[in-house]
Amino acid sequence: MGVSGSGKTTVGKVLAKKMRLPFYDGDDYHSKENLDKMKSGLPLNDIDRAGWLKSLNEVAKTAFSDEGAIFACSALKENYRETLRSGINGPVHFVFLEGQPKLIKKRMRERSHFMPPQLLESQFESLEVPAYALKISIEESPVEIVNKIISHMNQLEFGVAGIGVMGRSISRNLATKGFRLALFNRNVPGKEEKVAATLIDKHSELRDSVGFEDLKAFVNSLQKPRKILLMVDAGAAVDAMIDQLTPHLKAGDIVIDGGNSFYRDTQKRTLSLAKKGIYFMGCGISGGESGALIGPAIMPGGDKKAYEKVESFLVHIAARDERGMACCAYVGPAGSGHFVKMVHNGIEYAEMQLIAEIYEIMRFGKGMDPDQIARVFEKWNEGYNSSYLLEITAAILKVKEKGKWIVDLILDNAGSKGTGSWTAEEAIQSGLPYTLVHAALNARFLSSQKTMRQKLERRYKSSICPIGKLSNDTLAEAFYMARIINHHQGFSLIRYASEKNDWQINLEVLAGVWTNGCIIRSSLMGQCRMVFEKTASLPEEKHIKKTLHQYHPKLLTVVSKAIKAGLDIPCLSASANYFNGITNGQANANIIQAQRDYFGAHTFRWKNDPEGANIHYPWI
Ligand code: 6PG
């Protein structure tokens, strides 16, 4: 690619011959009208070029499906390049031949071509240089240019460091899309030996990839700027990996952290690597082991220019939404990618807990067995409550181990790795009520007090009594309402952080990314995406408002009946409390203010003068 006169045809022909690939020249595909227009000294516009690019894309789709091909095309604008590569299954590499207008004009005068030199200026005006292209100066000879392209192509395109569960799946996903990878895993004698090489041997899609246990060789095998995805555990392992990698990296290289790192750590790491000119990106990846393999949701944050260089890798491996768009979109500056992944997990915690509470009500309040519950969940999953988490819970509930329900054999003590607590802490620091994440987190903490729970169960002879008449439809509606509250609280936290940090996160785009591939994908998420087209506040949108109005009494019924039956339903009740509170213009905080002022002279303001002076009242 490059402006007219930059040498695309000459270089393309030499390159095609050397690589033994067919060569296609864009010039040969212009319509007569286009040729006449250019010959008469008029530049082509977007409309003129549209048909030409489309016909080139048709040729490219067939040519690329074989061994590959070399194309010469000016491909000046990003949307032209999008047309050119659309529908091509596999990577398309762009080589940009760059040169000064003066030199190009001189060359144009010396050749015979339909394009008159006076059109060069308009070509430069249209030119949008792609960050991801290999850029080579046209001052070098065609042979030198071709050698550079070939040596670049011989190097590996993308590095993955850390071949654990997620690293394995992501690598296989990348390789399936045609990327040639450098895979690094450390060598721990007796524990982790030849991990990358073994993975490559096992999976044929990785045949063009190379395994490494030596970091320097791994880095040197990669095309510049190097693009390296870290798939190591969040925390100290990320810092250790960065420390070992940095001496081998050069300014302009890009390191992407694909783990669940804390976003403030990501911000610190970004700053420290920026001092060396190295880009660091924090990239949330959701979907677990199988999602990573077949298409996760990807949330990259960091320098936009660096993102553009890795975009095609990430977009290719991401899931697709119902419109066919990639579930991967640039989130915002440093830290924002990991921030939204953190909140994703907060929403995940509350969604999981809500399902667990509905299960508890059905199982112990209504006396249903796991199979019956699974059948109800499967039915719900065909409608407005459908979600990945509900789907897997239905599947889990049907599993039996030696004749017993597996759920009855699993210890009721929930673990957590950090993202849920960080979301709760972030909400506290922001002064925002993310009550469902606190409730879900506390439920996990309470579950871990197993011995105490058993002791007090005996002491208080606690017993759960039947819940009475409560239909599954009422439960479904209460569940849906609680889920809306959970999503509202989660997205509000993101909106707040985005405004505070000037991240400019687009909630509609983010919700779109979360409609597939990730753990919290659901039909409600699709609904959120549509709401965010119009407003940033879920409860203020008219359809959501109608639903909340309708389902509120159901939620209250479920919560009161379940509590009375002796069940522990912290997330359902937190959502009822939140809704009662947020829809109440008169809170009870006047009492709190009076108490604070009484014992500590903390002052208050008069209701009829909210912006007025702080008052200390002479209580005694
Ligand atoms: C995902 C998951 C993933 C992981 C959670 C589990 O989006 O793919 O959220 O990131 O499974 O971190 O978190 P806990 O172990 O804290 O439940």
XYZ file of C-alpha atoms and ligand atoms in Angstrom:
637
model
C 0.000 0.000 0.000
C 0.942 3.624 -0.423
C 0.227 6.598 -2.625
C 0.448 6.385 -6.373
C 4.050 6.308 -7.548
C 5.477 4.798 -4.360
C 6.561 1.639 -6.174
C 3.879 -0.847 -5.196
C 3.784 -2.643 -8.545
C 7.566 -2.938 -8.841
C 8.046 -4.124 -5.263
C 4.956 -6.365 -5.386
C 6.174 -8.190 -8.469
C 9.658 -8.843 -7.040
C 8.141 -9.932 -3.715
C 5.620 -12.263 -5.368
C 8.361 -13.878 -7.452
C 10.603 -14.390 -4.445
C 7.792 -15.770 -2.288
C 6.366 -17.823 -5.182
C 2.938 -16.294 -4.734
C 0.514 -14.850 -7.282
C 0.555 -11.088 -7.728
C -2.498 -8.901 -8.243
C -2.233 -5.255 -9.179
C -5.073 -3.017 -8.057
C -4.538 -0.834 -11.146
C -5.852 -3.681 -13.311
C -9.255 -3.631 -11.619
C -10.321 -0.022 -12.204
C -13.459 0.618 -14.233
C -13.195 2.570 -17.473
C -14.974 5.496 -15.782
C -12.390 5.572 -12.986
C -9.499 5.411 -15.464
C -10.989 8.210 -17.564
C -11.535 10.336 -14.499
C -7.940 9.964 -13.328
C -6.524 10.482 -16.820
C -8.431 13.736 -17.025
C -6.681 14.899 -13.867
C -9.580 14.402 -11.424
C -9.018 12.499 -8.174
C -11.299 9.569 -7.311
C -13.629 9.977 -4.378
C -14.948 7.394 -1.888
C -17.877 6.530 -4.125
C -15.648 5.983 -7.182
C -13.347 3.760 -5.160
C -16.078 1.691 -3.484
C -16.790 -0.643 -6.430
C -13.098 -1.000 -7.227
C -12.250 -2.008 -3.628
C -15.151 -4.449 -3.560
C -14.014 -6.198 -6.709
C -10.462 -6.368 -5.356
C -11.841 -7.876 -2.152
C -13.650 -10.556 -4.192
C -10.363 -11.470 -5.865
C -8.537 -11.357 -2.527
C -11.019 -13.689 -0.830
C -10.302 -16.418 -3.365
C -6.584 -15.697 -3.628
C -6.004 -15.668 0.140
C -7.950 -18.868 0.749
C -5.163 -20.723 -1.007
C -1.475 -20.211 -0.183
C -1.867 -16.451 0.047
C -1.123 -13.719 -2.462
C 0.549 -10.358 -2.913
C -1.705 -7.406 -3.687
C -0.687 -3.920 -4.746
C -3.293 -1.361 -3.828
C -3.012 2.203 -2.573
C -5.422 1.273 0.305
C -5.207 4.861 1.471
C -7.934 4.982 4.100
C -8.764 2.713 6.995
C -12.244 1.960 5.684
C -10.740 1.023 2.287
C -8.483 -1.456 4.061
C -11.471 -2.790 5.961
C -13.257 -3.453 2.663
C -10.153 -5.054 1.186
C -9.698 -7.548 4.009
C -13.320 -8.189 4.898
C -14.346 -11.838 4.827
C -10.753 -13.034 4.547
C -10.263 -15.795 7.034
C -6.750 -15.291 8.326
C -4.227 -12.522 8.722
C -3.688 -9.847 6.077
C -0.388 -7.991 6.360
C -0.003 -4.443 5.138
C 3.337 -3.074 3.965
C 3.328 0.693 3.645
C 5.834 2.112 1.162
C 6.595 5.530 2.541
C 8.348 8.334 0.770
C 8.562 12.097 0.451
C 6.139 13.746 -2.039
C 9.081 15.328 -3.865
C 10.756 12.003 -4.607
C 7.484 10.333 -5.576
C 6.525 13.154 -7.909
C 9.935 12.903 -9.622
C 9.412 9.175 -10.149
C 5.892 9.738 -11.440
C 7.168 12.170 -14.053
C 9.658 9.562 -15.243
C 7.103 6.779 -15.790
C 4.181 6.283 -18.127
C 0.976 5.697 -16.161
C -2.658 6.770 -16.308
C -2.261 8.651 -13.053
C -1.009 12.204 -13.680
C 1.551 13.552 -11.147
C -0.749 16.449 -10.233
C -3.062 13.984 -8.458
C -0.363 13.084 -5.939
C -1.384 15.839 -3.551
C -4.949 14.490 -3.303
C -3.511 11.029 -2.606
C -1.535 12.374 0.347
C -4.635 14.199 1.572
C -6.571 10.935 1.683
C -3.737 8.891 3.187
C -4.359 7.495 6.675
C -1.208 5.639 7.715
C -2.095 2.449 9.580
C -0.307 1.896 12.884
C -0.231 -1.844 12.242
C 1.535 -1.742 8.852
C 5.189 -2.577 8.273
C 6.642 0.732 7.088
C 9.548 0.760 4.643
C 11.208 3.757 3.017
C 11.080 3.844 -0.786
C 14.569 5.295 -0.817
C 15.820 1.728 -0.605
C 16.012 -0.411 -3.742
C 13.129 -2.795 -4.559
C 15.371 -5.778 -3.749
C 16.312 -4.290 -0.376
C 12.640 -3.539 0.344
C 11.642 -7.098 -0.558
C 14.398 -8.564 1.624
C 13.164 -6.468 4.533
C 9.581 -7.636 4.007
C 10.658 -11.271 3.827
C 12.872 -11.116 6.897
C 9.983 -9.439 8.759
C 7.597 -12.142 7.574
C 10.022 -14.849 8.666
C 9.902 -13.614 12.214
C 7.031 -14.616 14.465
C 4.100 -12.276 14.713
C 2.878 -12.466 18.269
C 4.244 -13.743 21.579
C 2.396 -15.394 24.434
C 4.264 -15.693 27.730
C 2.790 -18.070 30.303
C 1.308 -21.257 28.912
C -1.095 -22.139 31.723
C -4.780 -22.957 31.298
C -5.735 -19.593 29.743
C -2.418 -19.130 27.872
C -2.900 -22.493 26.167
C -6.417 -21.703 24.983
C -5.563 -18.177 23.808
C -2.513 -19.480 21.893
C -4.548 -22.153 20.141
C -7.232 -19.594 19.308
C -4.616 -17.207 17.811
C -3.008 -20.025 15.823
C -6.381 -21.120 14.441
C -6.759 -17.614 13.035
C -3.473 -18.080 11.156
C -1.072 -16.164 13.410
C 2.454 -17.488 13.826
C 3.305 -17.415 17.500
C 6.273 -17.452 19.820
C 5.227 -19.280 22.988
C 7.220 -18.920 26.173
C 6.940 -20.866 29.380
C 9.561 -20.951 32.113
C 11.428 -24.147 32.912
C 10.915 -25.441 36.436
C 12.747 -28.782 36.627
C 10.421 -31.648 37.423
C 7.363 -29.378 37.264
C 7.254 -27.263 34.113
C 9.452 -28.629 31.379
C 9.086 -28.034 27.621
C 5.551 -26.776 28.250
C 5.317 -24.677 25.074
C 6.976 -27.286 22.834
C 4.674 -29.999 24.167
C 1.608 -27.859 23.462
C 2.804 -27.231 19.905
C 3.351 -30.980 19.341
C -0.141 -31.757 20.585
C -2.096 -29.306 18.434
C -1.681 -29.171 14.671
C -2.950 -25.578 14.439
C 0.256 -24.545 16.249
C 2.531 -26.083 13.579
C 3.866 -22.663 12.503
C 4.524 -21.576 16.097
C 7.759 -21.951 18.054
C 8.169 -22.813 21.742
C 10.775 -21.179 23.991
C 12.143 -21.542 27.497
C 14.687 -18.787 27.024
C 13.224 -15.274 27.245
C 15.887 -13.576 25.134
C 15.421 -16.017 22.246
C 11.652 -15.677 22.621
C 11.786 -11.886 22.346
C 14.297 -11.938 19.480
C 12.110 -14.280 17.438
C 9.374 -11.651 17.214
C 8.663 -9.008 14.585
C 9.311 -5.439 15.679
C 7.621 -3.824 17.447
C 7.241 -6.933 19.583
C 3.758 -7.757 20.736
C 3.743 -9.951 23.816
C 0.701 -11.138 25.722
C 1.350 -12.074 29.356
C -0.899 -14.855 30.576
C 0.419 -15.228 34.105
C -1.276 -15.001 37.494
C -2.139 -11.491 38.654
C 0.196 -9.956 41.241
C 3.877 -10.715 41.819
C 4.133 -13.028 38.785
C 3.302 -10.129 36.446
C 6.015 -7.932 37.973
C 8.533 -10.776 37.850
C 7.760 -11.414 34.188
C 8.056 -7.712 33.330
C 11.411 -7.498 35.145
C 12.783 -10.452 33.205
C 11.407 -9.301 29.872
C 12.359 -5.630 29.993
C 16.139 -5.984 29.382
C 15.357 -7.695 26.062
C 12.715 -5.228 24.875
C 13.163 -2.081 22.796
C 11.272 1.212 22.717
C 8.011 0.767 20.837
C 7.473 -2.854 21.926
C 4.082 -3.685 23.398
C 3.404 -5.850 26.449
C -0.204 -6.815 27.143
C -1.295 -8.164 30.505
C -4.218 -10.506 29.824
C -4.713 -11.564 33.457
C -7.064 -10.303 36.144
C -4.644 -7.669 37.448
C -5.691 -4.869 39.780
C -6.126 -1.770 37.625
C -4.021 0.487 39.838
C -1.107 -1.975 39.464
C -1.634 -1.766 35.707
C -1.442 2.024 35.853
C 1.836 1.857 37.825
C 3.328 -0.686 35.422
C 2.270 1.423 32.435
C 4.060 4.472 33.848
C 7.200 2.589 34.726
C 7.512 0.902 31.305
C 6.672 4.156 29.510
C 9.922 5.574 30.898
C 11.708 3.050 28.673
C 9.416 3.756 25.717
C 7.699 0.378 26.125
C 3.912 0.271 25.879
C 2.027 -1.651 28.539
C -1.618 -2.527 28.080
C -4.009 -3.986 30.651
C -6.439 -6.215 28.894
C -9.429 -7.864 30.549
C -10.197 -11.251 29.037
C -13.326 -13.115 30.037
C -14.748 -16.464 29.096
C -12.754 -18.991 31.076
C -10.810 -21.824 29.449
C -13.298 -22.656 26.702
C -14.129 -18.998 25.987
C -10.428 -18.264 25.510
C -10.289 -21.079 22.972
C -13.384 -20.372 20.926
C -13.785 -16.640 21.475
C -13.597 -14.609 24.674
C -14.768 -11.060 25.369
C -11.738 -8.760 25.345
C -11.401 -5.401 27.115
C -8.099 -3.706 26.196
C -7.003 -0.491 27.886
C -3.860 1.599 27.385
C -2.242 3.767 24.756
C -4.526 3.981 21.714
C -1.623 3.850 19.245
C -0.290 0.689 20.827
C -3.779 -0.788 20.735
C -4.018 -0.174 17.001
C -0.914 -2.315 16.533
C -2.393 -5.296 18.383
C -6.028 -4.742 17.450
C -6.157 -7.238 14.602
C -4.829 -10.062 16.828
C -7.350 -9.362 19.585
C -10.296 -8.742 17.280
C -9.634 -11.971 15.363
C -9.758 -14.175 18.465
C -12.734 -12.486 20.155
C -16.299 -13.804 20.210
C -18.863 -12.168 17.884
C -22.036 -10.471 19.035
C -25.436 -10.988 17.436
C -24.614 -8.322 14.848
C -21.433 -10.167 13.911
C -19.235 -7.560 15.563
C -16.167 -8.584 17.550
C -16.608 -8.707 21.332
C -13.421 -6.696 21.666
C -13.269 -2.938 21.800
C -10.776 -0.389 23.015
C -11.939 0.644 26.495
C -9.799 3.679 27.269
C -6.430 4.796 28.721
C -4.141 2.932 31.130
C -5.956 0.864 33.736
C -9.441 1.219 32.265
C -9.392 -2.229 30.634
C -8.612 -3.964 33.906
C -11.051 -1.684 35.737
C -13.992 -2.789 33.608
C -12.886 -6.428 33.881
C -12.875 -6.004 37.659
C -16.459 -4.678 37.589
C -17.402 -7.447 35.145
C -16.344 -9.862 37.864
C -18.274 -7.878 40.484
C -21.412 -8.268 38.361
C -20.462 -11.939 37.951
C -20.230 -12.427 41.746
C -23.736 -10.995 42.266
C -25.255 -12.886 39.319
C -23.846 -16.146 40.691
C -25.103 -15.397 44.184
C -28.596 -14.503 42.910
C -28.811 -17.843 41.099
C -27.610 -19.607 44.256
C -30.347 -17.869 46.282
C -33.072 -18.803 43.797
C -31.753 -22.374 43.954
C -31.916 -22.228 47.770
C -35.529 -21.031 47.715
C -36.555 -23.712 45.239
C -34.638 -26.502 46.902
C -35.256 -25.822 50.588
C -38.253 -23.475 50.575
C -40.246 -25.229 47.872
C -38.795 -28.730 48.265
C -37.812 -29.154 44.601
C -35.015 -31.559 43.699
C -31.999 -30.450 41.577
C -33.424 -32.079 38.463
C -36.688 -30.167 38.788
C -34.788 -26.929 39.389
C -32.604 -27.625 36.356
C -35.707 -27.999 34.216
C -37.082 -24.643 35.423
C -33.723 -22.960 34.793
C -33.622 -24.452 31.308
C -37.054 -23.022 30.606
C -36.043 -19.610 31.993
C -33.021 -19.785 29.773
C -35.243 -19.641 26.736
C -36.658 -16.273 27.780
C -35.799 -12.901 29.271
C -33.720 -14.425 32.087
C -31.395 -16.338 29.766
C -27.718 -16.145 30.620
C -24.579 -18.218 30.383
C -24.451 -18.562 34.178
C -28.041 -19.827 34.344
C -27.320 -22.267 31.519
C -24.280 -23.776 33.260
C -26.147 -23.951 36.587
C -28.918 -26.001 34.921
C -26.244 -28.327 33.542
C -24.491 -28.568 36.936
C -27.757 -29.419 38.731
C -28.308 -32.474 36.550
C -24.947 -34.081 37.278
C -24.875 -37.116 39.564
C -21.851 -38.763 41.089
C -22.320 -42.379 42.210
C -26.080 -41.903 42.267
C -25.981 -38.651 44.271
C -26.504 -35.080 43.059
C -23.051 -33.619 42.685
C -24.198 -30.329 44.247
C -24.933 -32.228 47.474
C -21.364 -33.525 47.548
C -19.597 -30.191 47.002
C -18.453 -28.373 50.142
C -20.487 -25.187 50.710
C -17.457 -22.945 51.147
C -16.932 -20.443 48.313
C -13.488 -19.220 47.319
C -12.551 -15.888 45.732
C -9.442 -14.532 44.112
C -9.724 -10.776 44.514
C -11.707 -9.086 41.755
C -14.973 -9.161 43.740
C -13.326 -7.571 46.801
C -11.632 -4.946 44.628
C -14.993 -4.020 43.106
C -16.505 -3.644 46.573
C -13.532 -1.578 47.787
C -13.696 0.602 44.696
C -17.411 1.221 45.278
C -16.643 2.222 48.882
C -13.863 4.568 47.816
C -16.168 6.104 45.232
C -18.975 6.516 47.764
C -21.305 4.498 45.541
C -23.828 1.922 46.750
C -22.827 -1.326 45.032
C -24.849 -3.217 47.607
C -25.178 -6.430 45.610
C -21.454 -6.973 45.260
C -20.999 -6.451 49.019
C -23.821 -8.909 49.691
C -22.390 -11.500 47.289
C -18.919 -11.113 48.717
C -20.126 -11.363 52.318
C -22.121 -14.451 51.384
C -18.849 -16.056 50.227
C -17.103 -14.968 53.446
C -19.963 -16.301 55.574
C -19.886 -19.579 53.658
C -16.258 -20.025 54.648
C -17.235 -20.022 58.349
C -18.427 -23.593 58.002
C -17.493 -24.805 61.498
C -19.153 -21.842 63.152
C -22.260 -22.248 61.015
C -22.554 -25.916 61.970
C -22.019 -25.144 65.654
C -24.660 -22.398 65.715
C -27.068 -24.497 63.683
C -26.999 -27.050 66.504
C -27.168 -24.396 69.236
C -30.115 -22.512 67.760
C -31.753 -25.619 66.340
C -32.325 -23.544 63.219
C -34.699 -25.057 60.809
C -35.950 -23.930 57.452
C -39.704 -24.068 57.077
C -41.658 -24.401 53.824
C -42.036 -21.122 52.041
C -45.726 -21.562 51.226
C -47.331 -20.669 47.954
C -44.770 -19.106 45.651
C -44.856 -19.668 41.909
C -41.801 -20.101 39.714
C -43.047 -17.205 37.592
C -42.944 -14.883 40.602
C -39.429 -16.124 41.342
C -38.384 -15.497 37.737
C -39.655 -11.930 37.872
C -38.044 -11.206 41.241
C -34.774 -12.671 39.945
C -34.903 -10.488 36.825
C -35.528 -7.352 38.821
C -32.592 -8.126 41.128
C -30.408 -8.670 38.070
C -31.374 -5.299 36.650
C -30.383 -3.692 39.956
C -27.065 -5.563 39.874
C -26.304 -4.373 36.333
C -27.387 -0.838 37.193
C -25.042 -0.722 40.185
C -22.127 -2.205 38.223
C -22.474 0.093 35.218
C -22.929 3.094 37.543
C -19.552 2.333 39.095
C -17.952 2.216 35.645
C -19.641 5.438 34.617
C -18.452 7.161 37.788
C -14.837 5.987 37.359
C -14.878 6.923 33.692
C -15.994 10.467 34.463
C -13.591 10.844 37.385
C -10.588 9.632 35.394
C -11.722 11.072 32.058
C -11.535 7.606 30.484
C -14.522 8.287 28.210
C -15.747 4.711 28.385
C -18.615 4.074 26.014
C -21.145 2.002 27.984
C -23.046 0.968 24.879
C -19.881 -0.433 23.303
C -18.838 -2.107 26.552
C -22.245 -3.755 27.053
C -21.990 -4.903 23.413
C -18.612 -6.519 24.160
C -20.232 -8.301 27.106
C -23.114 -9.765 25.080
C -20.998 -12.743 24.093
C -17.845 -14.606 25.028
C -17.760 -13.496 28.649
C -19.105 -15.111 31.803
C -21.858 -12.492 32.298
C -23.260 -12.705 28.779
C -27.028 -12.714 28.855
C -30.093 -11.401 27.105
C -30.251 -8.687 29.775
C -26.801 -7.521 28.646
C -28.184 -7.116 25.122
C -30.986 -5.066 26.630
C -28.435 -2.924 28.515
C -26.599 -2.257 25.248
C -29.786 -0.959 23.672
C -30.649 1.160 26.721
C -27.184 2.755 26.697
C -27.796 3.906 23.129
C -30.304 6.312 24.654
C -29.391 6.885 28.304
C -26.588 6.002 30.701
C -28.990 5.185 33.542
C -30.836 1.859 33.361
C -33.739 2.661 35.739
C -34.542 5.839 33.842
C -35.195 4.093 30.521
C -38.883 3.590 29.800
C -38.925 -0.205 29.184
C -36.766 -0.905 32.224
C -38.942 1.471 34.254
C -42.042 -0.477 33.267
C -40.387 -3.800 34.165
C -39.217 -2.551 37.556
C -42.696 -1.209 38.320
C -44.254 -4.522 37.431
C -41.739 -6.806 39.170
C -41.164 -4.812 42.347
C -44.112 -6.397 44.238
C -42.845 -9.852 43.173
C -39.389 -9.138 44.525
C -40.863 -7.958 47.832
C -43.007 -11.103 48.078
C -40.052 -13.384 47.411
C -37.789 -11.597 49.872
C -40.319 -11.479 52.706
C -41.414 -15.085 52.251
C -37.865 -16.378 51.986
C -36.658 -14.504 55.067
C -39.660 -15.782 57.019
C -38.873 -19.315 55.908
C -35.406 -18.975 57.464
C -33.485 -18.721 54.202
C -30.375 -16.616 53.684
C -30.896 -14.431 50.597
C -28.531 -11.455 50.911
C -28.462 -10.422 47.231
C -32.210 -10.640 46.657
C -32.882 -8.634 49.809
C -30.103 -6.135 48.996
C -31.774 -5.469 45.659
C -35.191 -4.970 47.301
C -33.663 -2.632 49.871
C -31.786 -0.719 47.217
C -34.898 -0.226 45.140
C -36.900 0.862 48.175
C -34.133 3.315 49.024
C -33.419 4.721 45.573
C -37.109 5.341 44.919
C -37.662 7.078 48.253
C -37.294 10.862 48.155
C -37.292 10.984 51.949
C -34.473 8.859 53.405
C -33.850 8.302 57.132
C -30.496 10.082 56.983
C -31.967 13.136 58.754
C -31.795 11.031 61.920
C -28.179 10.082 61.221
C -27.290 13.744 60.694
C -29.010 14.770 63.907
C -27.218 12.011 65.846
C -23.846 13.009 64.355
C -24.431 16.611 65.290
C -25.700 15.714 68.791
C -22.682 13.677 69.860
C -19.942 15.202 67.733
C -21.030 18.633 66.490
C -20.646 17.333 62.933
C -23.336 19.823 61.761
C -26.209 19.400 59.309
C -28.111 21.495 56.779
C -31.761 22.517 56.788
C -34.039 20.689 54.412
C -35.443 23.935 53.084
C -31.945 25.312 52.460
C -29.859 22.338 51.131
C -27.080 24.525 49.767
C -27.039 26.731 52.846
C -24.793 26.980 55.886
C -23.733 24.039 58.075
C -25.684 24.209 61.309
C -24.707 23.027 64.768
C -27.773 22.839 66.949
C -27.682 23.495 70.747
C -29.145 20.048 71.605
C -28.389 20.173 75.324
C -13.916 -14.618 33.561
C -13.873 -15.000 35.011
C -12.466 -15.308 35.391
C -12.312 -16.057 36.700
C -12.749 -15.279 37.909
C -13.084 -16.137 39.083
O -14.392 -13.521 33.310
O -13.500 -15.403 32.726
O -14.345 -13.983 35.787
O -11.787 -14.091 35.364
O -12.949 -17.275 36.605
O -11.689 -14.464 38.233
O -13.013 -15.330 40.178
P -13.096 -15.854 41.657
O -12.121 -17.001 41.759
O -12.731 -14.683 42.489
O -14.507 -16.320 41.817
